[in-house]
XYZ file of C-alpha atoms in Angstrom:
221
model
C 62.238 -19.294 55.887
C 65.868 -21.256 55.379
C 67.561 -21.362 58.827
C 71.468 -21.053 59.320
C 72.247 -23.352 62.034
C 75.549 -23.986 64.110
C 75.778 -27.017 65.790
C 79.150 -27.413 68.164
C 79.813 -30.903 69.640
C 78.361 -32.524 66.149
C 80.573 -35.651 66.287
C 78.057 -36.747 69.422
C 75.026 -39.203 69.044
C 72.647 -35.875 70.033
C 74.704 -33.450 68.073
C 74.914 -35.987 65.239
C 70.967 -35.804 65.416
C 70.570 -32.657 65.868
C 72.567 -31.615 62.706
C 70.304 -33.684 60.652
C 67.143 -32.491 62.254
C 68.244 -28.700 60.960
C 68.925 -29.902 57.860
C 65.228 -29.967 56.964
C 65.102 -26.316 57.828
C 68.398 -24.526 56.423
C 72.074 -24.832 56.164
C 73.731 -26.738 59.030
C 77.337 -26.088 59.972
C 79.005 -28.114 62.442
C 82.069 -27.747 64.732
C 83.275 -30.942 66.695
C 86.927 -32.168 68.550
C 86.847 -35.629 66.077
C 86.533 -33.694 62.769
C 87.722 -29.702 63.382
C 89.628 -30.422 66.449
C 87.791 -28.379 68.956
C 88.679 -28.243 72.420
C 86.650 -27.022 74.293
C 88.831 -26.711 77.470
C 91.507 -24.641 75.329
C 89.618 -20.923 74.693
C 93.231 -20.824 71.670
C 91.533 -24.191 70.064
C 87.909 -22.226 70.091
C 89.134 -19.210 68.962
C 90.535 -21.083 66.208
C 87.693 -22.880 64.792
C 84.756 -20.470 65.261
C 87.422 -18.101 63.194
C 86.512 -20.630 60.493
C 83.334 -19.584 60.563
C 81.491 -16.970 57.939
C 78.244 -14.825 58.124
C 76.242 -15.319 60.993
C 73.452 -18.145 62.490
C 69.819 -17.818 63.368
C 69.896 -20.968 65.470
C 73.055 -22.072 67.606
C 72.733 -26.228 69.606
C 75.896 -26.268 71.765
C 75.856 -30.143 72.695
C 79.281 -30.801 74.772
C 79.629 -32.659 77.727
C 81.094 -35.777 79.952
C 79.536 -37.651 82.971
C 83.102 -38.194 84.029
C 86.907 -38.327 82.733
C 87.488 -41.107 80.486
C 88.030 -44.697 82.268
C 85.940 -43.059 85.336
C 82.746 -43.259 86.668
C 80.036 -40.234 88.409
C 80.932 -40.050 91.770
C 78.359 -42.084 94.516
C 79.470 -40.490 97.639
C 81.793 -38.215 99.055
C 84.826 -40.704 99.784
C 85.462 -40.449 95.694
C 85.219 -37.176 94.630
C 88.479 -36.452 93.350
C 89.711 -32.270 92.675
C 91.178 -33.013 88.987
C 88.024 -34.413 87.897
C 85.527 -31.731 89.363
C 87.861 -29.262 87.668
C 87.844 -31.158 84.368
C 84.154 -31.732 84.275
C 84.093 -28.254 85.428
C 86.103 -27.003 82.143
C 83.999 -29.116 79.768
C 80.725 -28.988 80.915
C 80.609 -25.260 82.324
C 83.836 -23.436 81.495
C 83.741 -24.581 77.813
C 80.158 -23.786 76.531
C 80.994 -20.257 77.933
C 83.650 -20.003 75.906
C 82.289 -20.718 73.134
C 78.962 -18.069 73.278
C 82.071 -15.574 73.545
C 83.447 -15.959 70.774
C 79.909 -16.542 68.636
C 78.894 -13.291 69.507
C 79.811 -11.416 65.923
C 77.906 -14.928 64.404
C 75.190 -14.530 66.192
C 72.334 -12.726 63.889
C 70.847 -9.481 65.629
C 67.922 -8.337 63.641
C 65.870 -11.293 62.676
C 67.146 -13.188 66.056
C 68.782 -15.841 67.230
C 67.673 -19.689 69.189
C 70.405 -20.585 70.994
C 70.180 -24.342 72.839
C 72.902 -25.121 75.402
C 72.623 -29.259 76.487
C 72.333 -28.959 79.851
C 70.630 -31.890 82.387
C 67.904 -32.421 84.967
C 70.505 -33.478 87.579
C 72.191 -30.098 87.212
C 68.566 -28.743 88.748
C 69.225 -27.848 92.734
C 66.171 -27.614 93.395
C 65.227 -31.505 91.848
C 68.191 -33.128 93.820
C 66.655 -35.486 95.850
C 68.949 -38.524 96.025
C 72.633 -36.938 95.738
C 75.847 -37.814 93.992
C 77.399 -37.120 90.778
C 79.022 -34.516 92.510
C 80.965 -33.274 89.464
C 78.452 -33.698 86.906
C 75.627 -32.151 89.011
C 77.801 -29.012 89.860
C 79.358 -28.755 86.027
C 75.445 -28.650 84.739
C 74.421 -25.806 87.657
C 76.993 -23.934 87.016
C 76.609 -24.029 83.598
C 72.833 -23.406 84.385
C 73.846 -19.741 85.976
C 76.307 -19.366 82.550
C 73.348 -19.678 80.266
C 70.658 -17.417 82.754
C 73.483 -14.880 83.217
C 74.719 -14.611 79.474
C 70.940 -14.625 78.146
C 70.397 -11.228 80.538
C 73.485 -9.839 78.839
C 72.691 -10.651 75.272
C 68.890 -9.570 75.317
C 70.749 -6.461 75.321
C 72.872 -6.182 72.637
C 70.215 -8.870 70.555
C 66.721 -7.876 71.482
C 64.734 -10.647 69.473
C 67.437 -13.007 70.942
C 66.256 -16.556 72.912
C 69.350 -18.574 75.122
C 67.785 -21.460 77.099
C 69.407 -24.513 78.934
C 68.161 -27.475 77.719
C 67.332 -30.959 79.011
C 67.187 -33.742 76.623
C 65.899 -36.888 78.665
C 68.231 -39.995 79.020
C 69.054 -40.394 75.420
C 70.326 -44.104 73.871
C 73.747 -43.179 73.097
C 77.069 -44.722 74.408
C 77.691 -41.114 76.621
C 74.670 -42.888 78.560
C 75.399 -46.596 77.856
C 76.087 -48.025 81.362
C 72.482 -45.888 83.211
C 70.072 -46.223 80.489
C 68.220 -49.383 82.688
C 67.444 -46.862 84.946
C 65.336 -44.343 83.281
C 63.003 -44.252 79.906
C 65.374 -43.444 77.176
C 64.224 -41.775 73.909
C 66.719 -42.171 70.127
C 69.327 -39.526 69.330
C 66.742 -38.297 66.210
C 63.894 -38.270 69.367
C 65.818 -35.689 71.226
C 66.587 -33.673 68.390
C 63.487 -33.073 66.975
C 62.241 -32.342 70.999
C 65.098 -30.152 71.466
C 64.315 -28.312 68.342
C 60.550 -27.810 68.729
C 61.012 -26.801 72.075
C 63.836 -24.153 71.398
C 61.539 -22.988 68.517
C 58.740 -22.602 70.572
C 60.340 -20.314 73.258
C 60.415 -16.448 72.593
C 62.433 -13.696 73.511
C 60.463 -12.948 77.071
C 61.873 -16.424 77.675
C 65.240 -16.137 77.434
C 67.571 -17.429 80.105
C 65.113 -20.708 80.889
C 66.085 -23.946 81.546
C 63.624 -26.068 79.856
C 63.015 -30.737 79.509
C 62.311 -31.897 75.970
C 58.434 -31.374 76.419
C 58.839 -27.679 76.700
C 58.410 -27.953 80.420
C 60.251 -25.289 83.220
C 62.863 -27.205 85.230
C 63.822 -25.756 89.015
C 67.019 -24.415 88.941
């Protein structure tokens, strides 16, 4: 069966990935700040380009996010966290996604279901913090983490056959991850998307609202 796919933050090494990963599978359309203008800390400038949108999608990747405002770096301890950059990673790593599953909602097919992945991270996990800072970034992810569980309730309602999960991706090669990558096992942009894919495949409707690592594994919230 052809899949309609949305993918929102395409213009990013994962989202780049992940819209050619769906392409074996279906139709892929893409909304991204570099090529529709999407903002996703203005709801006007999401309004206005999922209005560009037709018909609906059986399978939604929302892949937006920063570490930290441009020219700065994750916070290490408490001396440097700063209130306009909380609030900004706040407004594009939590606020925004949000935003956007609002106004998807009349895209979002009801009968034959809908996969929807939000990029999320490991360090947003509360319960897997064991060596502290990135106070921004951590608190952006968990918060979005309570978006996703609390939407996926709400739309296993109005979409039955519907599946919302936060997703982890690993430490992907990409420049968002350039200056950390020595520190962890990193996998390719096409890696992650074709994990992120077979693991949002694999999940079903009693498994909505799950935050979930590229090998399909539960992550503590």
């Amino acid at each position: 069966m052809s899949i309609r796919t949305l993918i929102v933050g395409a213009s990013g090494g994962i989202g780049a990935a992940l819209a050619a990963k769906c392409r074996d599978d279906g139709e892929v359309v893409t909304l991204s700040r570099s090529a529709d203008g999407l903002d996703v800390t203005d709801e006007a400038s999401i309004e206005r380009a999922i209005a560009t949108l037709d018909d609906t999608f059986q399978r939604v990747f929302v892949a937006v996010g920063i570490l930290a405002p441009e020219g700065g770096q994750p916070e290490r301890r408490l001396g440097e966290v700063e209130p306009d950059a909380l609030a900004y990673l706040f407004a594009v790593n939590a606020t925004g996604p949000l935003l956007v599953l609002k106004h998807l909602i009349p895209h979002l097919a009801k009968d034959e279901g809908v996969r929807i992945g939000i990029l999320s991270a490991r360090v947003g996990s509360i319960g897997d913090n064991e060596i502290g800072g990135w106070y921004a970034y951590r608190a952006s992810k968990a918060a979005l983490n309570q978006f996703v569980r609390t939407a996926a309730v709400e739309l296993s309602r109005s979409h039955p056959e519907s599946v919302l999960a936060a997703l982890h991706p690993g430490t992907v090669a990409t420049p968002f991850t350039a200056d950390y990558q020595g520190r962890h096992r990193t996998v390719s942009p096409e890696t992650a998307a074709e994990n992120l894919v077979r693991v949002l495949s694999g999940l079903g409707p009693e498994e909505t609202g799950s935050f979930r690592d590229q090998n399909g594994e539960t992550v503590p919230w």
